[in-house]
Amino acid sequence: MPDLDRARSGEHQTAPRAVVVVGASHAAVQFAESLRSNGFGGTVQLIGEELHQPYNRPSLSKAYLKGEVTVESLALRGSNWYTDHSIDLTLGERVVRIEHGKNGSGRVHTSKVHSGENEVSSYVYDRLILATGASPRKLNIAGTDADGVVELRSVDDAHSLRDRVASGPVVVIGGGFIGLEAAATIRSLGGTVTVLEAGPRLMGRAVGEATAAFILAAHRTMGVDVRLSTAPEAILTDDHGAVRGVRVAGNDIAASTVLIGVGVEPNIALAESLGLSCAAGIVVDHRGVTSEGTVLAIGDCTVQPHPGADLDLERSVRLESVDNAVEQAASAARVVAGEPDSVRAVPWFWSDQGDWKLQIAGLTGTHDAVVVRSDPDRPRRLVVGYFTSGRLSAAECVNAPADFLALRGALNNGTLVTPEEFADTSAPLKQLLKPQASRASATA
Amino acid sequence: MSKVFYLQPDGVEKVIEGTDGESVMTTAVKNGVRGIVGQCGGALSCATCHVFLAEDELDNFSAPSEDEDDMLDCAATDREPNSRLSCQLLLREGSDIHVTIPSSQL
Ligand SMILES: Cc1cc2nc3c(=O)[nH]c(=O)nc-3n(C[C@H](O)[C@H](O)[C@H](O)COP(=O)(O)OP(=O)(O)OC[C@H]3O[C@@H](n4cnc5c(N)ncnc54)[C@H](O)[C@@H]3O)c2cc1C
Ligand code: FES
């Protein structure tokens, strides 16, 4: 292995020359882009097990499920982009084993997907990035292997769900983002949908009570049958092994399709095989560096220090969002290119559920007050602010994208927003974006 | 097929031949045009796809929706009368589009 030997002997090397990224989705593509824009001139190889060109996952439960867009239009970048930026994209290969050597160098071994576990290729690196993402969590009840039980993570999953929607009622297990987005889309296609949520409210830990209740009402208005505090006991099948319903306490709900949307598990098997510290995700620091010190990890597969403005390092979080994948990728690229750290913007997230747009900025958890901003003249809008020691620390908006931008901007700039200003619907929130001086004169 | 002319604030222009039905934002992101981020993929959630559309092409598109209009007020670079969110501008057979990219999006 002359290449590996060369990489391993590079005691004195400063910048890596060969970067391999495991995974080829949001985090990986952004990493490659940021690395090149930081002037990195070595080789960049992305290895992904899926056969499609890297694509946008958020559309899978929305426009793509609705049939509004094609697979091609979901692509994160055009095919030319990879060649123009000298990025080697290997698709349809799964990294099955990694030999990790000294100085951060090593070799990954892959197998072709659909061809068993035979290793077919190997790629040498002197910097390894794990961007392995997450996979749908499995549900431990009878019948989950029946024909008609689907999950929703990949374009192939979305395709099978789309094909099934016309064939009869759908039961969605799990009242989280994915389940609710899919339920709303299926309703808009004229389907019958029931959502079963085991907890007492929707979107469990992700949003506060006021927002959860508002979104619940929205789904009921759309005609989604939402049942809270309802755990499914079994998926019922017919003689041919196809889904016919779901059993809940004393009541069978008919279904031809069951979508399981009970959250995701980070893909950490490779990280564990390398001995990296993992805790419900690959543990990384604020730049994406793992416990081993040379390997980096980015995106849905990671657990990181709370990325708030006032760094709460005691608290670590796993974030599943495009924004997070992009931000972590950009900081990891700076590490690899030898650039200094940059300041991270507040995390944010959006979820479109039918024509209800939910947006979240910042992370809740440390707040001591919640202020709801609602305007009786605009009943479809809701803005909720979380305050920590009198300062805005997070916000949730429904159907208020401009307010959301104003609040996200204020959180990023450290602009002081008082609970009183927040609650006062007579003044638009965008005024908060103005510098303090002109705000003072505007209100004088 | 139609062409999109992307003019950077420093005067450098890039011309991309796009796919009809795709947006000015998607066309930029897929081809690595600097300065159009499009983080939300066109879901009217991020305002990182702000552009100034050529004045004489404003009427080739329907007016901004209420959300787009409100969001433009909060974009990173101050809005102008010809500001649009480029994820809302769809390419149409035979009509070229000229946009200028603002100096900052985030
Ligand atoms: C239906 C759906 C809707 C969503 N909606 C939103 C939304 O509205 N807003 C939002 O912010 N986020 C949304 N998300 C979340 C967002 O898509 C993810 O946060 C983002 O995709 C994370 O990117 P990633 O690169 O970390 O991981 P992933 O996108 O999961 O990519 C990881 C890739 O690595 C590959 N891989 C894993 N292991 C290996 C291996 N050993 N060898 C080779 N390849 C491997 C996987 O196959 C996968 O392609 C949604 C997700 C889904 C599924
Ligand atoms: S891409 Fe997000 S608003 Fe246009």
Coordinates of C-alpha atoms and ligand atoms in Angstrom, one line a residue:
Chain A
M1 CA 0.0 0.0 0.0
P2 CA 2.4 2.7 -1.1
D3 CA -0.3 5.5 -0.9
L4 CA -1.2 4.6 2.7
D5 CA 2.5 4.4 3.6
R6 CA 3.1 7.8 2.1
A7 CA 0.2 9.3 4.0
R8 CA 1.3 7.6 7.2
S9 CA 4.8 8.8 6.9
G10 CA 3.7 12.4 6.6
E11 CA 4.9 13.3 10.1
H12 CA 5.8 16.8 8.9
Q13 CA 2.9 17.5 6.7
T14 CA 0.8 20.5 7.6
A15 CA -2.4 20.4 5.4
P16 CA -4.0 17.2 4.4
R17 CA -4.0 16.3 0.7
A18 CA -6.7 13.6 0.5
V19 CA -10.0 14.0 2.2
V20 CA -12.6 11.3 2.3
V21 CA -16.1 11.9 3.4
V22 CA -18.4 9.0 4.4
G23 CA -21.9 9.9 3.3
A24 CA -23.0 12.1 0.4
S25 CA -25.9 14.3 1.5
H26 CA -26.5 17.8 2.9
A27 CA -23.6 17.8 5.3
A28 CA -21.1 16.2 2.9
V29 CA -21.9 18.3 0.0
Q30 CA -21.7 21.5 2.0
F31 CA -18.5 20.4 3.5
A32 CA -17.0 19.8 0.0
E33 CA -18.2 23.3 -1.1
S34 CA -16.8 25.0 2.0
L35 CA -13.5 23.2 1.7
R36 CA -13.0 24.4 -1.8
S37 CA -14.1 27.9 -1.0
N38 CA -11.5 27.9 1.8
G39 CA -9.0 27.3 -1.0
F40 CA -8.3 23.6 -0.3
G41 CA -6.4 22.1 -3.2
G42 CA -6.2 18.4 -2.4
T43 CA -8.5 15.6 -3.4
V44 CA -12.0 15.5 -2.0
Q45 CA -13.9 12.2 -2.2
L46 CA -17.6 11.8 -1.1
I47 CA -18.8 8.2 -0.8
G48 CA -22.5 7.6 -0.5
E49 CA -24.4 4.3 -0.5
E50 CA -27.5 5.7 -2.2
L51 CA -27.6 5.6 -6.0
H52 CA -29.2 9.0 -6.5
Q53 CA -27.1 12.2 -6.8
P54 CA -27.1 13.9 -3.4
Y55 CA -30.6 15.4 -2.9
N56 CA -32.8 17.6 -0.8
R57 CA -34.5 15.5 1.9
P58 CA -37.0 18.2 3.2
S59 CA -39.0 18.0 0.0
L60 CA -39.6 14.3 0.4
S61 CA -42.4 14.8 2.8
K62 CA -43.7 17.9 0.9
A63 CA -43.4 18.8 -2.8
Y64 CA -41.9 15.5 -3.8
L65 CA -44.6 13.4 -2.0
K66 CA -47.2 15.6 -3.6
G67 CA -45.8 14.8 -7.0
E68 CA -45.0 18.5 -7.7
V69 CA -41.2 18.0 -8.4
T70 CA -39.1 15.4 -10.1
V71 CA -36.1 13.5 -8.6
E72 CA -33.8 15.5 -10.8
S73 CA -35.0 18.8 -9.5
L74 CA -34.3 17.6 -5.9
A75 CA -30.6 17.4 -6.6
L76 CA -28.5 19.5 -4.2
R77 CA -26.1 20.4 -7.0
G78 CA -26.0 19.8 -10.7
S79 CA -23.7 17.0 -12.0
N80 CA -21.4 19.6 -13.5
W81 CA -20.8 21.2 -10.1
Y82 CA -18.9 18.1 -8.9
T83 CA -16.6 18.1 -11.9
D84 CA -16.2 21.9 -11.9
H85 CA -15.0 21.8 -8.3
S86 CA -12.9 18.6 -8.7
I87 CA -15.0 16.7 -6.2
D88 CA -15.0 12.9 -6.6
L89 CA -18.5 11.6 -6.0
T90 CA -18.8 7.8 -5.6
L91 CA -22.4 6.6 -5.3
G92 CA -23.8 3.2 -4.6
E93 CA -20.9 2.1 -2.3
R94 CA -21.2 1.6 1.4
V95 CA -18.2 2.1 3.6
V96 CA -18.0 -1.1 5.6
R97 CA -14.6 -0.9 7.3
I98 CA -12.1 1.7 8.1
E99 CA -8.4 1.2 8.9
H100 CA -7.4 4.3 10.8
G101 CA -3.7 4.9 11.1
K102 CA -1.4 7.6 12.6
N103 CA -1.6 11.4 11.9
G104 CA -5.3 11.0 11.0
S105 CA -4.5 9.0 7.8
G106 CA -6.0 5.7 6.8
R107 CA -8.1 3.8 4.3
V108 CA -11.8 3.2 4.0
H109 CA -13.1 0.0 2.4
T110 CA -16.4 -0.2 0.6
S111 CA -18.9 -2.7 -0.7
K112 CA -21.3 -2.2 -3.6
V113 CA -24.8 -1.8 -2.3
H114 CA -27.0 -4.8 -3.2
S115 CA -24.0 -7.0 -3.6
G116 CA -23.5 -8.4 -0.1
E117 CA -20.7 -7.5 2.1
N118 CA -17.8 -8.2 -0.3
E119 CA -15.4 -5.4 -0.2
V120 CA -14.8 -4.0 -3.6
S121 CA -12.9 -0.8 -3.3
S122 CA -10.8 1.1 -0.9
Y123 CA -9.8 4.8 -0.7
V124 CA -6.9 6.3 1.1
Y125 CA -7.3 9.5 3.2
D126 CA -5.2 11.7 5.3
R127 CA -8.3 13.3 6.8
L128 CA -11.6 11.4 7.4
I129 CA -15.0 13.0 7.8
L130 CA -18.1 11.1 8.9
A131 CA -21.3 12.5 7.6
T132 CA -23.4 9.3 7.9
G133 CA -26.6 10.9 8.9
A134 CA -29.4 9.1 10.7
S135 CA -31.9 6.3 10.0
P136 CA -35.6 5.9 10.9
R137 CA -36.0 4.5 14.4
K138 CA -37.6 1.0 14.4
L139 CA -40.9 0.4 16.2
N140 CA -41.1 -2.7 18.4
I141 CA -44.6 -4.0 17.8
A142 CA -46.0 -6.9 15.7
G143 CA -46.5 -6.4 12.0
T144 CA -43.8 -3.8 11.2
D145 CA -42.5 -6.1 8.4
A146 CA -45.9 -6.3 6.7
D147 CA -46.3 -5.2 3.1
G148 CA -47.5 -1.6 3.2
V149 CA -45.5 -0.5 6.3
V150 CA -43.2 2.3 5.2
E151 CA -40.7 4.8 6.6
L152 CA -39.6 8.2 5.1
R153 CA -36.0 9.1 4.9
S154 CA -34.9 8.5 1.4
V155 CA -36.2 9.4 -2.1
D156 CA -37.0 5.7 -2.6
D157 CA -39.1 5.7 0.6
A158 CA -40.9 8.8 -0.6
H159 CA -41.5 7.1 -3.9
S160 CA -43.1 4.0 -2.4
L161 CA -45.3 6.1 0.0
R162 CA -46.4 8.2 -2.9
D163 CA -47.4 5.1 -4.9
R164 CA -49.5 3.8 -2.1
V165 CA -51.4 6.9 -1.1
A166 CA -54.2 6.4 -3.6
S167 CA -54.8 2.8 -2.4
G168 CA -56.6 3.6 0.8
P169 CA -56.4 5.1 4.3
V170 CA -53.0 5.8 5.9
V171 CA -52.1 5.6 9.5
V172 CA -49.1 7.6 10.6
I173 CA -47.4 6.4 13.8
G174 CA -45.7 9.3 15.5
G175 CA -46.7 12.9 15.8
G176 CA -43.3 14.4 15.0
F177 CA -42.2 16.6 12.1
I178 CA -41.9 13.9 9.5
G179 CA -45.2 12.2 10.4
L180 CA -47.1 15.5 10.5
E181 CA -45.6 16.8 7.3
A182 CA -46.5 13.6 5.5
A183 CA -50.0 13.5 7.0
A184 CA -50.7 17.1 5.8
T185 CA -49.4 16.3 2.3
I186 CA -51.5 13.1 2.1
R187 CA -54.6 15.1 3.2
S188 CA -53.9 17.7 0.5
L189 CA -53.9 14.9 -2.0
G190 CA -57.4 13.9 -0.8
G191 CA -56.2 10.9 1.3
T192 CA -57.6 9.7 4.6
V193 CA -55.0 10.0 7.4
T194 CA -54.9 9.2 11.1
V195 CA -51.9 10.2 13.2
L196 CA -51.3 8.3 16.4
E197 CA -49.1 10.0 19.0
A198 CA -48.1 8.2 22.1
G199 CA -47.4 11.4 24.1
P200 CA -49.9 13.9 25.4
R201 CA -49.0 16.5 22.6
L202 CA -47.5 16.8 19.1
M203 CA -43.8 17.3 18.4
G204 CA -42.8 16.2 21.9
R205 CA -39.6 18.0 22.9
A206 CA -39.2 20.0 19.8
V207 CA -41.8 22.8 20.4
G208 CA -43.5 24.3 23.4
E209 CA -47.1 23.7 24.5
A210 CA -48.6 26.8 22.8
T211 CA -47.2 25.9 19.4
A212 CA -48.0 22.2 19.7
A213 CA -51.7 23.1 20.5
F214 CA -51.9 25.5 17.6
I215 CA -50.5 23.0 15.2
L216 CA -52.8 20.3 16.5
A217 CA -55.8 22.5 15.7
A218 CA -54.3 23.2 12.3
H219 CA -54.2 19.5 11.5
R220 CA -57.7 18.9 12.7
T221 CA -58.9 21.8 10.5
M222 CA -57.1 20.1 7.5
G223 CA -59.1 16.9 8.3
V224 CA -56.3 14.9 9.8
D225 CA -57.6 12.6 12.5
V226 CA -55.0 13.2 15.3
R227 CA -55.1 10.9 18.4
L228 CA -52.9 12.0 21.3
S229 CA -51.8 9.7 24.1
T230 CA -52.5 6.8 21.8
A231 CA -49.9 4.1 21.4
P232 CA -50.4 1.4 18.7
E233 CA -50.3 -2.2 19.9
A234 CA -49.9 -4.0 16.7
I235 CA -50.1 -3.6 12.9
L236 CA -52.8 -5.9 11.6
T237 CA -52.2 -7.9 8.4
D238 CA -54.4 -9.9 6.0
D239 CA -53.7 -13.5 4.8
H240 CA -51.2 -12.2 2.2
G241 CA -49.1 -10.4 4.8
A242 CA -50.4 -7.0 3.7
V243 CA -51.4 -4.2 6.1
R244 CA -55.1 -4.0 6.9
G245 CA -55.1 -1.8 10.0
V246 CA -53.6 -0.8 13.3
R247 CA -54.7 -1.9 16.7
V248 CA -55.0 0.7 19.5
A249 CA -56.7 0.2 22.9
G250 CA -60.0 -1.5 22.1
N251 CA -60.2 -0.1 18.6
D252 CA -58.9 -1.2 15.2
I253 CA -58.2 1.5 12.7
A254 CA -58.4 0.4 9.0
A255 CA -55.3 1.2 6.9
S256 CA -53.7 0.1 3.7
T257 CA -50.5 1.9 4.5
V258 CA -48.7 2.6 7.8
L259 CA -46.0 5.2 7.9
I260 CA -43.7 4.9 10.9
G261 CA -42.3 8.2 11.9
V262 CA -41.1 7.8 15.4
G263 CA -37.8 9.6 15.1
V264 CA -34.3 8.7 13.9
E265 CA -31.2 7.0 15.3
P266 CA -27.8 8.4 14.3
N267 CA -25.6 6.2 12.2
I268 CA -22.7 5.6 14.5
A269 CA -21.5 2.0 13.8
L270 CA -18.4 3.2 11.9
A271 CA -17.6 5.7 14.5
E272 CA -17.9 3.0 17.2
S273 CA -15.6 0.7 15.2
L274 CA -13.0 3.5 15.3
G275 CA -13.4 3.8 19.1
L276 CA -14.8 7.3 18.9
S277 CA -16.8 8.5 21.9
C278 CA -20.5 8.2 21.1
A279 CA -23.5 9.1 23.2
A280 CA -26.7 8.9 21.1
G281 CA -24.6 10.3 18.3
I282 CA -20.9 10.8 17.6
V283 CA -19.6 13.2 20.2
V284 CA -17.9 16.3 18.6
D285 CA -16.7 19.7 19.8
H286 CA -18.1 23.0 18.4
R287 CA -15.9 22.5 15.3
G288 CA -16.9 18.9 14.5
V289 CA -13.8 17.3 15.9
T290 CA -14.4 13.9 17.5
S291 CA -12.8 12.5 20.7
E292 CA -10.0 11.0 18.6
G293 CA -8.8 14.4 17.6
T294 CA -8.2 14.0 13.8
V295 CA -11.4 12.4 12.6
L296 CA -14.3 14.9 12.2
A297 CA -18.1 14.3 12.1
I298 CA -20.9 16.5 10.9
G299 CA -24.7 16.6 10.5
D300 CA -27.4 14.4 11.9
C301 CA -25.0 11.8 13.2
T302 CA -23.4 14.1 15.8
V303 CA -23.9 15.2 19.3
Q304 CA -22.4 18.6 19.9
P305 CA -22.1 21.3 22.6
H306 CA -25.2 23.5 22.8
P307 CA -24.6 26.1 20.0
G308 CA -26.3 29.0 21.8
A309 CA -25.0 32.6 21.8
D310 CA -24.1 32.2 25.5
L311 CA -22.3 28.9 25.1
D312 CA -23.9 26.4 27.5
L313 CA -21.1 23.8 27.2
E314 CA -22.6 21.6 29.9
R315 CA -25.5 20.8 27.6
S316 CA -25.0 18.8 24.5
V317 CA -27.6 18.4 21.8
R318 CA -28.2 16.4 18.6
L319 CA -29.8 18.6 15.9
E320 CA -31.5 17.2 12.9
S321 CA -31.8 20.1 10.4
V322 CA -30.4 21.3 7.1
D323 CA -29.1 24.5 8.9
N324 CA -27.2 22.4 11.4
A325 CA -25.7 20.1 8.7
V326 CA -24.6 23.3 6.8
E327 CA -23.2 25.1 9.8
Q328 CA -21.3 22.1 11.1
A329 CA -20.0 21.3 7.6
A330 CA -18.7 24.9 7.2
S331 CA -16.8 24.8 10.6
A332 CA -15.3 21.4 9.9
A333 CA -14.1 22.6 6.5
R334 CA -12.3 25.5 8.3
V335 CA -10.6 23.0 10.6
V336 CA -9.4 20.9 7.7
A337 CA -8.3 24.0 5.6
G338 CA -6.4 25.3 8.7
E339 CA -8.6 28.4 9.0
P340 CA -9.6 30.0 12.3
D341 CA -13.0 29.3 13.8
S342 CA -15.9 31.4 12.7
V343 CA -18.9 32.4 14.8
R344 CA -21.9 30.1 14.5
A345 CA -25.3 31.6 13.9
V346 CA -28.3 30.5 16.1
P347 CA -29.7 27.1 15.0
W348 CA -32.9 27.3 13.1
F349 CA -35.4 24.9 11.6
W350 CA -38.5 25.0 9.4
S351 CA -41.3 22.5 8.9
D352 CA -44.1 23.0 6.3
Q353 CA -47.2 21.1 7.3
G354 CA -49.8 21.6 4.5
D355 CA -50.1 25.4 4.3
W356 CA -48.9 25.8 7.9
K357 CA -45.4 27.0 8.1
L358 CA -43.6 26.4 11.4
Q359 CA -40.2 28.0 12.0
I360 CA -38.0 27.8 15.1
A361 CA -34.9 29.8 16.0
G362 CA -32.7 29.1 18.9
L363 CA -33.0 26.3 21.4
T364 CA -35.4 26.2 24.3
G365 CA -34.7 24.6 27.6
T366 CA -33.0 27.3 29.7
H367 CA -35.9 29.8 29.5
D368 CA -37.9 31.1 32.5
A369 CA -40.7 32.8 30.7
V370 CA -42.8 32.2 27.6
V371 CA -44.6 35.0 25.8
V372 CA -47.2 34.4 23.2
R373 CA -47.7 37.1 20.5
S374 CA -51.1 36.6 18.8
D375 CA -53.2 39.0 16.9
P376 CA -57.0 38.2 16.7
D377 CA -57.1 39.8 13.3
R378 CA -54.6 37.2 12.0
P379 CA -55.8 33.9 13.5
R380 CA -53.6 31.7 11.4
R381 CA -50.4 33.3 12.8
L382 CA -48.7 32.6 16.1
V383 CA -45.4 33.8 17.4
V384 CA -44.0 32.5 20.7
G385 CA -40.9 33.9 22.4
Y386 CA -38.8 32.2 25.1
F387 CA -37.1 34.5 27.5
T388 CA -34.1 33.7 29.8
S389 CA -33.4 36.3 32.5
G390 CA -35.5 38.8 30.6
R391 CA -33.7 38.3 27.2
L392 CA -35.1 36.6 24.2
S393 CA -33.5 33.1 23.8
A394 CA -35.6 31.3 21.3
A395 CA -38.7 31.8 19.2
E396 CA -41.3 29.7 17.4
C397 CA -43.4 31.1 14.5
V398 CA -46.3 29.7 12.6
N399 CA -47.2 31.3 9.3
A400 CA -45.1 34.4 10.2
P401 CA -41.9 34.1 8.1
A402 CA -41.0 37.8 8.3
D403 CA -41.4 37.9 12.1
F404 CA -39.3 34.8 12.1
L405 CA -36.5 36.5 10.1
A406 CA -36.6 39.5 12.4
L407 CA -36.4 37.3 15.5
R408 CA -33.6 35.1 14.1
G409 CA -31.7 38.3 13.2
A410 CA -32.3 39.7 16.7
L411 CA -31.0 36.5 18.3
N412 CA -27.9 36.5 16.1
N413 CA -27.1 40.1 16.7
G414 CA -27.8 39.9 20.4
T415 CA -30.4 42.7 20.0
L416 CA -32.3 43.3 23.2
V417 CA -35.9 42.4 22.8
T418 CA -38.0 42.8 25.9
P419 CA -41.1 40.6 26.7
E420 CA -43.2 43.8 26.5
E421 CA -42.0 44.7 23.0
F422 CA -42.5 41.1 22.0
A423 CA -46.1 41.0 23.1
D424 CA -47.0 44.3 21.6
T425 CA -48.7 43.5 18.3
S426 CA -49.1 47.2 17.4
A427 CA -45.5 47.5 16.4
P428 CA -44.1 45.1 13.7
L429 CA -41.2 42.8 14.9
K430 CA -39.1 43.8 11.9
Q431 CA -38.5 47.1 13.7
L432 CA -36.3 45.1 16.1
L433 CA -33.8 44.7 13.3
K434 CA -33.2 48.4 13.2
P435 CA -30.2 49.6 15.2
Q436 CA -31.1 50.6 18.8
A437 CA -30.6 54.4 18.1
S438 CA -33.1 54.6 15.3
R439 CA -35.5 52.4 17.3
A440 CA -35.3 54.9 20.1
S441 CA -36.1 57.8 17.8
A442 CA -38.8 55.8 16.0
T443 CA -40.6 55.2 19.3
A444 CA -39.9 58.7 20.7
Chain B
M1 CA -34.5 26.3 -22.2
S2 CA -33.9 29.8 -21.0
K3 CA -30.7 31.6 -19.7
V4 CA -30.2 33.3 -16.4
F5 CA -27.7 36.1 -16.2
Y6 CA -26.2 36.4 -12.7
L7 CA -24.4 39.7 -12.0
Q8 CA -22.2 39.7 -8.9
P9 CA -21.8 43.0 -6.9
D10 CA -18.2 43.2 -8.2
G11 CA -19.5 43.2 -11.8
V12 CA -18.6 39.6 -12.8
E13 CA -21.4 38.0 -14.7
K14 CA -22.2 34.3 -15.0
V15 CA -24.7 32.9 -17.5
I16 CA -26.4 29.6 -16.9
E17 CA -28.7 27.7 -19.2
G18 CA -31.4 26.5 -16.8
T19 CA -34.2 23.9 -16.8
D20 CA -37.7 25.3 -17.4
G21 CA -39.8 25.1 -14.3
E22 CA -36.9 25.3 -11.9
S23 CA -36.3 28.5 -10.1
V24 CA -33.6 31.2 -10.4
M25 CA -32.4 30.1 -6.9
T26 CA -32.2 26.4 -7.7
T27 CA -30.4 27.1 -11.0
A28 CA -27.8 29.2 -9.1
V29 CA -27.2 26.7 -6.3
K30 CA -26.9 23.7 -8.6
N31 CA -24.3 25.6 -10.7
G32 CA -22.3 27.1 -7.8
V33 CA -23.2 30.7 -8.4
R34 CA -21.8 32.6 -5.4
G35 CA -24.1 34.7 -3.3
I36 CA -27.3 32.8 -3.6
V37 CA -27.6 30.4 -0.7
G38 CA -31.2 29.1 -0.8
Q39 CA -30.9 27.3 2.4
C40 CA -34.6 26.3 2.7
G41 CA -34.7 24.9 -0.8
G42 CA -37.3 27.4 -1.9
A43 CA -39.8 26.9 0.9
L44 CA -40.0 30.7 1.7
S45 CA -38.4 30.2 5.0
C46 CA -34.9 31.7 4.8
A47 CA -34.6 34.8 2.6
T48 CA -31.1 33.7 1.6
C49 CA -32.0 33.9 -2.1
H50 CA -32.6 37.6 -2.4
V51 CA -31.8 39.2 -5.8
F52 CA -32.5 42.4 -7.7
L53 CA -34.4 41.6 -10.9
A54 CA -33.9 43.6 -14.0
E55 CA -36.5 46.4 -14.0
D56 CA -37.8 45.6 -17.5
E57 CA -38.4 41.9 -16.4
L58 CA -40.5 42.7 -13.3
D59 CA -43.7 42.3 -15.2
N60 CA -42.7 38.9 -16.6
F61 CA -43.5 37.5 -13.1
S62 CA -46.5 37.7 -10.9
A63 CA -46.2 40.1 -8.0
P64 CA -44.6 38.7 -4.8
S65 CA -47.0 37.0 -2.4
E66 CA -47.6 38.7 1.0
D67 CA -45.1 36.4 2.7
E68 CA -42.4 37.1 0.1
D69 CA -43.1 40.8 0.3
D70 CA -42.8 40.8 4.1
M71 CA -39.7 38.7 4.1
L72 CA -37.9 41.0 1.7
D73 CA -38.2 43.7 4.4
C74 CA -36.0 41.5 6.6
A75 CA -33.4 40.4 4.1
A76 CA -29.7 40.8 5.0
T77 CA -29.2 43.4 2.2
D78 CA -31.8 46.3 2.2
R79 CA -34.5 45.8 -0.3
E80 CA -35.0 47.8 -3.5
P81 CA -38.1 48.2 -5.6
N82 CA -36.9 45.4 -7.8
S83 CA -36.0 43.0 -5.0
R84 CA -37.3 39.4 -5.3
L85 CA -36.7 36.1 -3.6
S86 CA -35.2 34.1 -6.4
C87 CA -36.8 30.8 -5.3
Q88 CA -40.1 32.4 -6.4
L89 CA -38.9 33.2 -9.9
L90 CA -39.5 30.2 -12.2
L91 CA -37.7 29.8 -15.6
R92 CA -40.0 29.7 -18.6
E93 CA -39.2 28.6 -22.1
G94 CA -37.7 31.4 -24.2
S95 CA -37.5 34.2 -21.7
D96 CA -34.1 35.1 -20.3
I97 CA -33.7 36.5 -16.8
H98 CA -31.2 39.0 -15.5
V99 CA -30.6 39.4 -11.8
T100 CA -28.0 41.2 -9.7
I101 CA -26.9 39.5 -6.5
P102 CA -26.8 41.5 -3.3
S103 CA -23.6 41.9 -1.3
S104 CA -24.8 39.7 1.6
Q105 CA -27.5 37.1 2.3
L106 CA -27.0 36.0 5.9
Ligands
LIG1 C1 -38.7 13.6 5.0 C2 -37.7 14.6 5.6 C3 -38.1 15.9 5.8 C4 -37.2 16.8 6.4 N1 -37.6 18.1 6.5 C5 -36.8 19.0 7.0 C6 -37.1 20.4 7.1 O1 -38.2 20.8 6.7 N2 -36.2 21.3 7.6 C7 -35.0 20.9 8.0 O2 -34.2 21.7 8.4 N3 -34.6 19.6 8.0 C8 -35.5 18.7 7.5 N4 -35.1 17.3 7.4 C9 -33.8 16.9 8.0 C10 -32.7 17.1 7.1 O3 -33.0 16.5 5.9 C11 -31.4 16.4 7.7 O4 -31.1 17.1 8.9 C12 -30.2 16.4 6.8 O5 -30.5 15.6 5.7 C13 -29.0 15.9 7.5 O6 -28.0 15.8 6.6 P1 -26.8 14.7 6.8 O7 -25.9 14.9 5.6 O8 -26.2 14.9 8.2 O9 -27.4 13.3 6.8 P2 -28.3 12.5 5.8 O10 -29.0 13.4 4.9 O11 -29.0 11.5 6.5 O12 -27.2 11.8 4.9 C14 -26.4 10.8 5.3 C15 -26.0 10.0 4.1 O13 -24.9 9.1 4.4 C16 -25.2 7.8 3.8 N5 -24.4 6.8 4.6 C17 -24.6 6.5 5.9 N6 -23.7 5.5 6.2 C18 -22.9 5.3 5.1 C19 -21.8 4.4 4.8 N7 -21.3 3.6 5.8 N8 -21.3 4.4 3.6 C20 -21.8 5.2 2.6 N9 -22.8 6.1 2.9 C21 -23.4 6.1 4.1 C22 -26.7 7.7 3.9 O14 -27.2 6.7 3.0 C23 -27.1 9.1 3.6 O15 -27.3 9.3 2.2 C24 -36.0 16.4 6.8 C25 -35.6 15.1 6.7 C26 -36.4 14.1 6.1 C27 -36.0 12.7 6.0
FES2 S1 -34.6 29.7 -0.8 FE1 -35.3 30.1 1.2 S2 -36.7 31.8 0.9 FE2 -35.9 31.4 -1.1

